[in-house]
XYZ file of C-alpha atoms in Angstrom:
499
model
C 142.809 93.366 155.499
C 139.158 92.435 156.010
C 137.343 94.528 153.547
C 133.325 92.818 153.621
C 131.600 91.014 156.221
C 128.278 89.771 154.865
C 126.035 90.077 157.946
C 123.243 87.327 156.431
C 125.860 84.467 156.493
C 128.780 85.721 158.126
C 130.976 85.499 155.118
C 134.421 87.878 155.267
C 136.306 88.776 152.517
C 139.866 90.035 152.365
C 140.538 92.963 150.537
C 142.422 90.750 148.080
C 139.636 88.372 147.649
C 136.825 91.245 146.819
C 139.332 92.370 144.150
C 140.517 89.333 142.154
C 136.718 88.420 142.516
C 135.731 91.926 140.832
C 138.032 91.387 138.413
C 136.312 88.060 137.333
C 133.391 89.930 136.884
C 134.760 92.609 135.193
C 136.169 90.308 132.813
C 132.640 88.490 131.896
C 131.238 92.051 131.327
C 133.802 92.871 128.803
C 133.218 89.636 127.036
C 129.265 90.355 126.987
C 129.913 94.147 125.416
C 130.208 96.186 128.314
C 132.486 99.189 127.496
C 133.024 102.455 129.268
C 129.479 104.061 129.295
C 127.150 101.088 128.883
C 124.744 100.721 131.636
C 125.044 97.633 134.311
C 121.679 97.530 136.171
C 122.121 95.957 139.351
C 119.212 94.742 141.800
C 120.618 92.861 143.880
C 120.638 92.624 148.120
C 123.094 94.001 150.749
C 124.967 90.826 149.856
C 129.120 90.285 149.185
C 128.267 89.659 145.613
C 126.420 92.858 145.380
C 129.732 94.664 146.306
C 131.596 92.483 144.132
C 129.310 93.483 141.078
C 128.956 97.398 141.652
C 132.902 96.907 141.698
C 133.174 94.990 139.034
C 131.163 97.442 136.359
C 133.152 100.178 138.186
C 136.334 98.674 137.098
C 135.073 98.783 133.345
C 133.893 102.008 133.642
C 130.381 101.111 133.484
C 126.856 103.614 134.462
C 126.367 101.675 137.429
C 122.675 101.247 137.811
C 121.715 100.033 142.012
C 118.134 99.520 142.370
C 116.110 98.184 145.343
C 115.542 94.792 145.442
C 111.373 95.448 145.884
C 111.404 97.536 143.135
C 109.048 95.400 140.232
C 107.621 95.523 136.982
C 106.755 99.060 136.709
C 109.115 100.565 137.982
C 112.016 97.956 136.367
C 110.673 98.162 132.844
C 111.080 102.496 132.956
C 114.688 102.363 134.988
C 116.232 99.347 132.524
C 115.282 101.065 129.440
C 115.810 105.279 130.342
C 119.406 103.374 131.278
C 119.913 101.375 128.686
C 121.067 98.644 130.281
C 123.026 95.806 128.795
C 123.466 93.542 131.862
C 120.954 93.471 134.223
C 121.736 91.679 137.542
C 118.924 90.009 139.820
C 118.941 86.932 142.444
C 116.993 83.942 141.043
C 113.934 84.511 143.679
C 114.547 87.040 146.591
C 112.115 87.121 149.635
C 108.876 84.734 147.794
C 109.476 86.660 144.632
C 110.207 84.831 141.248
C 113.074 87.943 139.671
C 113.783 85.028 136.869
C 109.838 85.373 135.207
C 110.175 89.473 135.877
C 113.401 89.728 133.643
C 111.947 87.218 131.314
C 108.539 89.493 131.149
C 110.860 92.627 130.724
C 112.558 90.953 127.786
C 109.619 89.478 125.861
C 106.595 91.455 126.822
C 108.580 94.606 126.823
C 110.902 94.127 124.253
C 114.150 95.493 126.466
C 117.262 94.204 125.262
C 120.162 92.777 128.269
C 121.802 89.709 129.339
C 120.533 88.733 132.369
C 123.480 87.616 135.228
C 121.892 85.561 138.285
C 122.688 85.120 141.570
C 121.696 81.762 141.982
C 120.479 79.492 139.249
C 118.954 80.646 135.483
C 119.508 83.897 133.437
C 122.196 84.370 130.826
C 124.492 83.415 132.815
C 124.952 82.599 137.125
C 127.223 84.141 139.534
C 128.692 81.265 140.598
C 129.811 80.307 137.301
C 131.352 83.763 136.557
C 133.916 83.848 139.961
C 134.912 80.553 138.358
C 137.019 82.027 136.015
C 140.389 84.056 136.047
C 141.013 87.572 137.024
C 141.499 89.774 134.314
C 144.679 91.564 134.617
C 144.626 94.604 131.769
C 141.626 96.772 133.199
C 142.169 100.120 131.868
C 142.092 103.323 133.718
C 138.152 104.932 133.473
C 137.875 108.488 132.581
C 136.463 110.359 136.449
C 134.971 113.343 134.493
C 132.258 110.689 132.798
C 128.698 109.256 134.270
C 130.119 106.393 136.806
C 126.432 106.329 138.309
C 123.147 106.592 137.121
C 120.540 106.424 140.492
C 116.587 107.070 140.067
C 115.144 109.352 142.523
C 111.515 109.958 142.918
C 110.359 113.785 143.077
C 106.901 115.083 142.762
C 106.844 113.983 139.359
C 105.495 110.436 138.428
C 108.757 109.009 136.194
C 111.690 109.578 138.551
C 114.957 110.602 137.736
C 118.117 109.384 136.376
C 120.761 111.376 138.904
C 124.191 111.409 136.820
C 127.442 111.248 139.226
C 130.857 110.884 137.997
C 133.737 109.688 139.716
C 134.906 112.837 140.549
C 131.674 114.476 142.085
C 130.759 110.931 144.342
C 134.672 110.874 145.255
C 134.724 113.998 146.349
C 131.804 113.716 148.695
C 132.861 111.142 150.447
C 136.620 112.177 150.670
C 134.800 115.382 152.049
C 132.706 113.168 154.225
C 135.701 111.568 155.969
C 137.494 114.632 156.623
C 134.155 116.548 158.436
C 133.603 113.122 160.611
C 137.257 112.948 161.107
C 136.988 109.206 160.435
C 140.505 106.797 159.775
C 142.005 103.536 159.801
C 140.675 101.989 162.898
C 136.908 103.031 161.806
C 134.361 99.987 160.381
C 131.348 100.753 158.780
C 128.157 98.766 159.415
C 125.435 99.550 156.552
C 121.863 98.214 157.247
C 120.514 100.887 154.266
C 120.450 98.997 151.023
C 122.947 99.066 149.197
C 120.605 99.385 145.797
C 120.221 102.915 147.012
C 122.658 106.020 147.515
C 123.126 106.315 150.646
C 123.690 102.249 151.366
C 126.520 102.632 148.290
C 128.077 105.666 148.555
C 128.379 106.406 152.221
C 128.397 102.577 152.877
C 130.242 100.478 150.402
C 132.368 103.292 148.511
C 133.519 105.235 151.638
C 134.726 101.988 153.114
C 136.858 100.485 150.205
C 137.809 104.319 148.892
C 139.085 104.474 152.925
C 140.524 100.886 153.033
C 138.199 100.054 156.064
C 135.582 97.410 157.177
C 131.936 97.545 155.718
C 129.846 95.215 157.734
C 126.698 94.764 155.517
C 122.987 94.252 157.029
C 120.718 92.999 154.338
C 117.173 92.127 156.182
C 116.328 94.580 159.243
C 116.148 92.659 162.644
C 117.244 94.854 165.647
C 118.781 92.286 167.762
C 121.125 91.248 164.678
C 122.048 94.457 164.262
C 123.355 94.880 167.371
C 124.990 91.900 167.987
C 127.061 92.623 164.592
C 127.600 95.999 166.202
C 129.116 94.429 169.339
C 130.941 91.463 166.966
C 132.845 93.882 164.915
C 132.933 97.273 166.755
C 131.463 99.533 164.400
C 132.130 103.056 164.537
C 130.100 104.657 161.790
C 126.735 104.567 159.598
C 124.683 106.725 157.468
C 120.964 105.150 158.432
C 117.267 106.548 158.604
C 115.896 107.455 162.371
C 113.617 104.172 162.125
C 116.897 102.120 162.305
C 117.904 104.233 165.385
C 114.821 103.636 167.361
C 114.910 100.693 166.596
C 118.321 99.484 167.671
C 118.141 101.593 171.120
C 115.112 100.137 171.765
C 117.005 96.316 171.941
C 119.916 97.541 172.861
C 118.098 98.193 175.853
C 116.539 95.271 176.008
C 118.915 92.862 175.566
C 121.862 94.961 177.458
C 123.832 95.329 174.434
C 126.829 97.450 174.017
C 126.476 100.449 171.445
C 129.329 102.947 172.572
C 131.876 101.835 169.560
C 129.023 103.812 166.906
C 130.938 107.252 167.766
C 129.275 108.438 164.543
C 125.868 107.592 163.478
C 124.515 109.347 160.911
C 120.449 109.763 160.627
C 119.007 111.414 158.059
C 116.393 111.155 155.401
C 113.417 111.327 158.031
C 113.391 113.517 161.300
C 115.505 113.265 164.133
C 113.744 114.182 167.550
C 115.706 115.495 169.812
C 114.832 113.061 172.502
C 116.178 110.479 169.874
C 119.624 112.309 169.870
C 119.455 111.976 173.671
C 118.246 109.302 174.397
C 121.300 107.301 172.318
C 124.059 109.593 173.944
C 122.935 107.479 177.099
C 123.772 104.576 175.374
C 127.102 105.939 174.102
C 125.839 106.605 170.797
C 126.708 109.470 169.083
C 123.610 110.895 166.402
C 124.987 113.448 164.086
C 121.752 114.385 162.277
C 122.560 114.888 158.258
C 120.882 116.947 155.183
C 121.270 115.165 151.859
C 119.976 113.891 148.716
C 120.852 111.839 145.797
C 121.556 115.031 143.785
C 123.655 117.053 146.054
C 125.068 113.800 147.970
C 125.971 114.988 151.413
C 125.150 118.868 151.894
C 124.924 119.470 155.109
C 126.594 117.016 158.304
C 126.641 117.398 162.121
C 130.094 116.852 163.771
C 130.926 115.559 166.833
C 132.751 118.373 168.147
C 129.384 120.303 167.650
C 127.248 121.955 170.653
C 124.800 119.319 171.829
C 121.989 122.095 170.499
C 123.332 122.208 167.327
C 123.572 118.457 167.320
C 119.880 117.654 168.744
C 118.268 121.164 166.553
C 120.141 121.078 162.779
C 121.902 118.991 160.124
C 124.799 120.294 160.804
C 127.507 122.235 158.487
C 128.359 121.789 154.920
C 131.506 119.614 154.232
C 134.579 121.264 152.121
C 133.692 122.541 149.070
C 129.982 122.777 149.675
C 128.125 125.896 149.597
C 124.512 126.479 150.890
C 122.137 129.199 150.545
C 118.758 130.339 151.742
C 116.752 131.882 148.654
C 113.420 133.565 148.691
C 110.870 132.940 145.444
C 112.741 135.413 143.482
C 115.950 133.962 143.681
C 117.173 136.394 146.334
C 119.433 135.070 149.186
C 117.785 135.453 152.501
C 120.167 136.732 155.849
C 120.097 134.151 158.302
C 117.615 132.393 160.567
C 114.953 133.321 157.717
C 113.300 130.430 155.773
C 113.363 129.546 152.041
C 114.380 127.133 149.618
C 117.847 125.825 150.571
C 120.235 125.586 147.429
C 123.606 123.885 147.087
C 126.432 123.999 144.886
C 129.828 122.397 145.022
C 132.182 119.420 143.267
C 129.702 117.189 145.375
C 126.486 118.081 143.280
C 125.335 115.774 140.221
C 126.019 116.799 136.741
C 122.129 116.354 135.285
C 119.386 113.951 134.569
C 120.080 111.434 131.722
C 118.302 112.343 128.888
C 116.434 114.971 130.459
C 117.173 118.225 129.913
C 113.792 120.011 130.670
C 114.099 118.567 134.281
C 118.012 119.790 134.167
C 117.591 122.908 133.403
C 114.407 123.688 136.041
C 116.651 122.268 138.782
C 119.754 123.555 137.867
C 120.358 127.872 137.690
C 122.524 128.828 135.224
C 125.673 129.253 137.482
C 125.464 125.956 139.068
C 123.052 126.003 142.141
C 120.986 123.189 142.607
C 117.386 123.809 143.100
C 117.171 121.467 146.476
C 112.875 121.696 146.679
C 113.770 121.665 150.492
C 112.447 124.522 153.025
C 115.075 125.198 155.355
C 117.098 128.039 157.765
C 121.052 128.758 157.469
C 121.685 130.386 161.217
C 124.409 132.976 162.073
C 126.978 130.137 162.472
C 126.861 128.416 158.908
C 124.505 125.334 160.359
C 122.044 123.917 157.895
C 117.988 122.932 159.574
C 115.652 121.158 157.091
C 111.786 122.682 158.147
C 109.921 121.504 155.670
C 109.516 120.482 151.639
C 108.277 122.554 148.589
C 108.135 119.352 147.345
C 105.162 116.622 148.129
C 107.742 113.752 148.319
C 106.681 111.659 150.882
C 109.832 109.785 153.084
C 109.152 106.156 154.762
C 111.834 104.927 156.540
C 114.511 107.361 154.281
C 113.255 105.984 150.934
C 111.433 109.147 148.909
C 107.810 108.030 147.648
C 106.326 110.356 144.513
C 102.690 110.420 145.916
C 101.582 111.226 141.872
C 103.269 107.866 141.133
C 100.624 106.174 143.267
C 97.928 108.875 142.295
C 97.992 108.111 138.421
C 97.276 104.342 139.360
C 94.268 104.664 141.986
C 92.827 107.356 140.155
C 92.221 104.198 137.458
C 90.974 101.961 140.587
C 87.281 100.613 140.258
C 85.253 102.719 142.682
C 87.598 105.673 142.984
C 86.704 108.976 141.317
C 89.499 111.335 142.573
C 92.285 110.407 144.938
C 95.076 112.385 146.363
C 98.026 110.809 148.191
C 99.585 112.801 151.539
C 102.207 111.585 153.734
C 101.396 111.370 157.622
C 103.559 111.678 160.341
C 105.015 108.615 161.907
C 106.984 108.168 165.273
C 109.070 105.056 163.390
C 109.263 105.698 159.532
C 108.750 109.572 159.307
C 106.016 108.818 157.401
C 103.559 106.595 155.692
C 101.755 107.131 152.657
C 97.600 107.790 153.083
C 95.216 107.779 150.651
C 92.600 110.585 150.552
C 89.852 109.022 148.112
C 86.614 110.462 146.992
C 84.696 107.406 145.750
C 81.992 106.529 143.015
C 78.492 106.565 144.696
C 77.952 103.616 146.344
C 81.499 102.351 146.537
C 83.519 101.825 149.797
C 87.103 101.644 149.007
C 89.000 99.861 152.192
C 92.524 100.032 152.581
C 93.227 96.173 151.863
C 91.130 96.788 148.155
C 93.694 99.566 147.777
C 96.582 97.572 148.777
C 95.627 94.541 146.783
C 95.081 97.024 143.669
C 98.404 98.196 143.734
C 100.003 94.736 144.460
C 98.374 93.579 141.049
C 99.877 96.828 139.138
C 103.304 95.398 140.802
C 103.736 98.711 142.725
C 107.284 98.422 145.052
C 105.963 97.352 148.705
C 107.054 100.208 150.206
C 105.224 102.442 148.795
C 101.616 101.062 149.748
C 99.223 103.113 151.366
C 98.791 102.371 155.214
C 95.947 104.200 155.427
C 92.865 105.260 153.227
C 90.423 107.802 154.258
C 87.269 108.404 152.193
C 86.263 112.083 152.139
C 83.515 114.031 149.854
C 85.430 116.480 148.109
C 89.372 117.624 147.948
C 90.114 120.732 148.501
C 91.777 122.595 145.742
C 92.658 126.026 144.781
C 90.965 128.249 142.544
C 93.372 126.673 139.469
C 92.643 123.030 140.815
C 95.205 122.178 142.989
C 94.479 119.754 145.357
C 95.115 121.597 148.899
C 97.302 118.558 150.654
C 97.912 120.551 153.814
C 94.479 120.783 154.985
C 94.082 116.786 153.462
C 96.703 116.369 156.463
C 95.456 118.304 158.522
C 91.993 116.957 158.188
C 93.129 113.251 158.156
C 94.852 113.783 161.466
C 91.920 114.913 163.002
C 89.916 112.441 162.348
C 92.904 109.535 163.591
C 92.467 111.832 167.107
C 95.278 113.932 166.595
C 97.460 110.582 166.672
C 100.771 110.550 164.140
């Protein structure tokens, strides 16, 4: 049974082969003092080895670490040591970028402690040498109740994160998952998210190999590829920001591809217009809009045996298990069709933040509800709609930017005196991050200065500023809060009311 078809190269592996290669792996891990608990860091991207890794420190009951592979010096030298990582895992170079000197810098400049395994040629130890030797046999059953995964999440806050899921809490979500979508044997999942976040792993990678299924992997974004791999392999399902949608119609279109295998495409993490949801049915693609989060995993999920409204208007209904409520300031449930902070609780939710228990206990309530940040409705009929965020996180193309993050390094820019970052709306990626920036007298801050500012501070490329707007003053509050809806509001006025 084909169990990974690596979209860059066109590599398939057999169920068999992903498993004696995992155990390989696995094997070299134990050798280098991986035990149940330690933490395997793995930036690596949508590759076959990738999945053979993750597996691999699975196997050994491992805190499986995926990271992005953009993710660089700042942000590599907080996740490796809050995880404590003992193997990290990197390509050689990936996309012009030289991953060998980063771990090196981590090590010596940083003084974090992990042997380095390379996809491709340097490190500890290579890849290549590793599926060289024998499977290992005696893996040992891993406890399900302990930390299996350990994914950083940015908030409003400027350190993310560390989301704790066991076995049993991931499992169940995407057992859960299956049974909403009504998905079986003769689905095949193509994942263009990366697989160094959640959503790419869990409701990629995981479902398919928990399900015994095809996962068709999509590392670099191109359209046309996409759906020609579509069309190849007649995928059914994905889990996929509305930028990959729009995207894909658009050259479907185009190039008079055939779409109407994806009976269940998933879209989340941005908005969903309605005219999106539409405008695929045409094609034979059905949209079932999502709610989710890398705390609470899937919480809310659109089915296709749902009312086209509900379908083009909400994020559907909580799986099995999963209970969601409206709650006012106090605490107080609200009836339906009244906005307020949507909570969740369930088998599905995380069990904490490593290591951080002040963050724990403000997002957790005492008798288990998660604190989502997340404005939303509940309506008569159970069905979940997202209207809005307590929280500033800003979301490009379904990744989660913390706009302080970027705030706490311009604010130490030459020629900025205060800055406050805002997300603006954006008919592709949801958003994109702007830069509201009073300058020094005299000083004209453009958005390439900006950009090449945060380059040097080795800032993840996706969260760059695509636009910069100078302004006098910010408006705050009467404490000294910085007032970011009329920034946005402002900003978009002067762009001519564009998105």
């Amino acid at each position: 049974m084909l169990a990974v078809v690596d979209g860059a190269d066109g590599r398939e592996a057999t169920y068999r082969e992903l498993f004696e290669d995992a155990s390989r792996v696995a094997g070299w891990m134990i050798e280098q003092g991986v035990r149940p608990g330690s933490g395997v860091s793995v930036q690596l991207p949508s590759r076959y080895e990738t999945v053979v890794v993750d597996l691999a420190a699975l196997l050994v009951g491992a805190r499986l670490n995926p990271l992005l592979p953009n993710y660089r010096h700042k942000e590599l030298r907080h996740f490796l040591d809050v995880s404590r990582a003992k193997v990290y895992v990197t390509p050689d170079t990936y996309r012009g970028f030289d991953h060998l000197d980063l771990a090196r810098r981590l090590r010596d400049e940083d003084g974090l402690s992990f042997t380095h395994l390379v996809v491709g040629a340097g490190g500890d130890a290579d890849l290549t040498s590793v599926l060289r030797r024998e499977p290992v046999t005696d893996l040992r059953d891993v406890d399900a109740e302990a930390i299996s995964e350990l994914i950083f999440t940015s908030g409003t806050e400027s350190l993310p994160k560390a989301v704790m899921h066991t076995e049993e809490t991931v499992n169940h979500s995407v057992a859960a998952t299956v049974e909403h979508l009504g998905l079986g044997d003769d689905d095949v999942v193509w994942m263009p998210s990366p697989v160094g976040h959640s959503t790419g792993f869990n409701f990629g990678v995981r479902l398919a190999l928990m399900n015994g299924v095809t996962v068709v992997l999509q590392d670099r974004w191109d359209p046309s590829r996409a759906a020609q791999l579509i069309e190849q392999y007649g995928c059914t399902y994905t889990l996929a920001a509305s930028t990959f949608l729009s995207d894909l119609l658009r050259v479907a279109k185009k190039e008079g591809r055939d779409l109407s295998s994806m009976r269940s495409f998933g879209c989340g993490g941005a908005p969903v217009p309605a005219e999106l949801v539409r405008e695929a049915a045409a094609l034979g693609v059905t949209v079932l809009r999502i709610y989710g989060s890398t705390e609470g995993l899937i919480i809310a999920w659109n089915q296709q045996s749902a009312a086209q409204q509900k379908r083009e208007e909400t994020d559907g209904l909580p799986p099995r298990g999963t209970e969601v409520q409206v709650w006012d300031g106090e605490g107080r449930q609200l009836p339906a069709g009244e906005v307020g902070e949507l909570v969740v609780r369930g088998p599905n939710v995380c069990v904490g933040f490593f290591d951080d228990p002040e963050r724990t206990s403000a997002t957790f309530t005492e008798d288990g509800w998660l604190r989502s940040g997340d404005l939303g409705i509940v309506d008569e009929d159970g069905y979940v709609a997202v209207v809005g965020r307590k929280k500033e996180t800003i979301i490009r193309g379904g990744l989660n930017i913390a706009p302080r993050e970027i705030e706490d390094l311009l604010v130490e820019m030459p020629g900025v005196k205060e800055v406050a970052v805002i997300g603006l709306a954006d008919d592709r990626l949801g958003e994109i991050v702007a830069a509201c920036i009073v300058p020094d007298d005299g000083a004209t801050p453009e958005l390439v200065d900006v950009v090449e500012y945060l380059r040097s501070r080795e800032m993840a490329t996706y969260k760059l500023p695509q636009h910069v707007a100078l302004v006098r003053e910010l408006p705050k509050t009467p404490t000294g809060k910085v007032r970011k809806t009329e920034l946005v509001s402002e900003v978009h006025k002067r762009r001519g009311g564009s998105a």
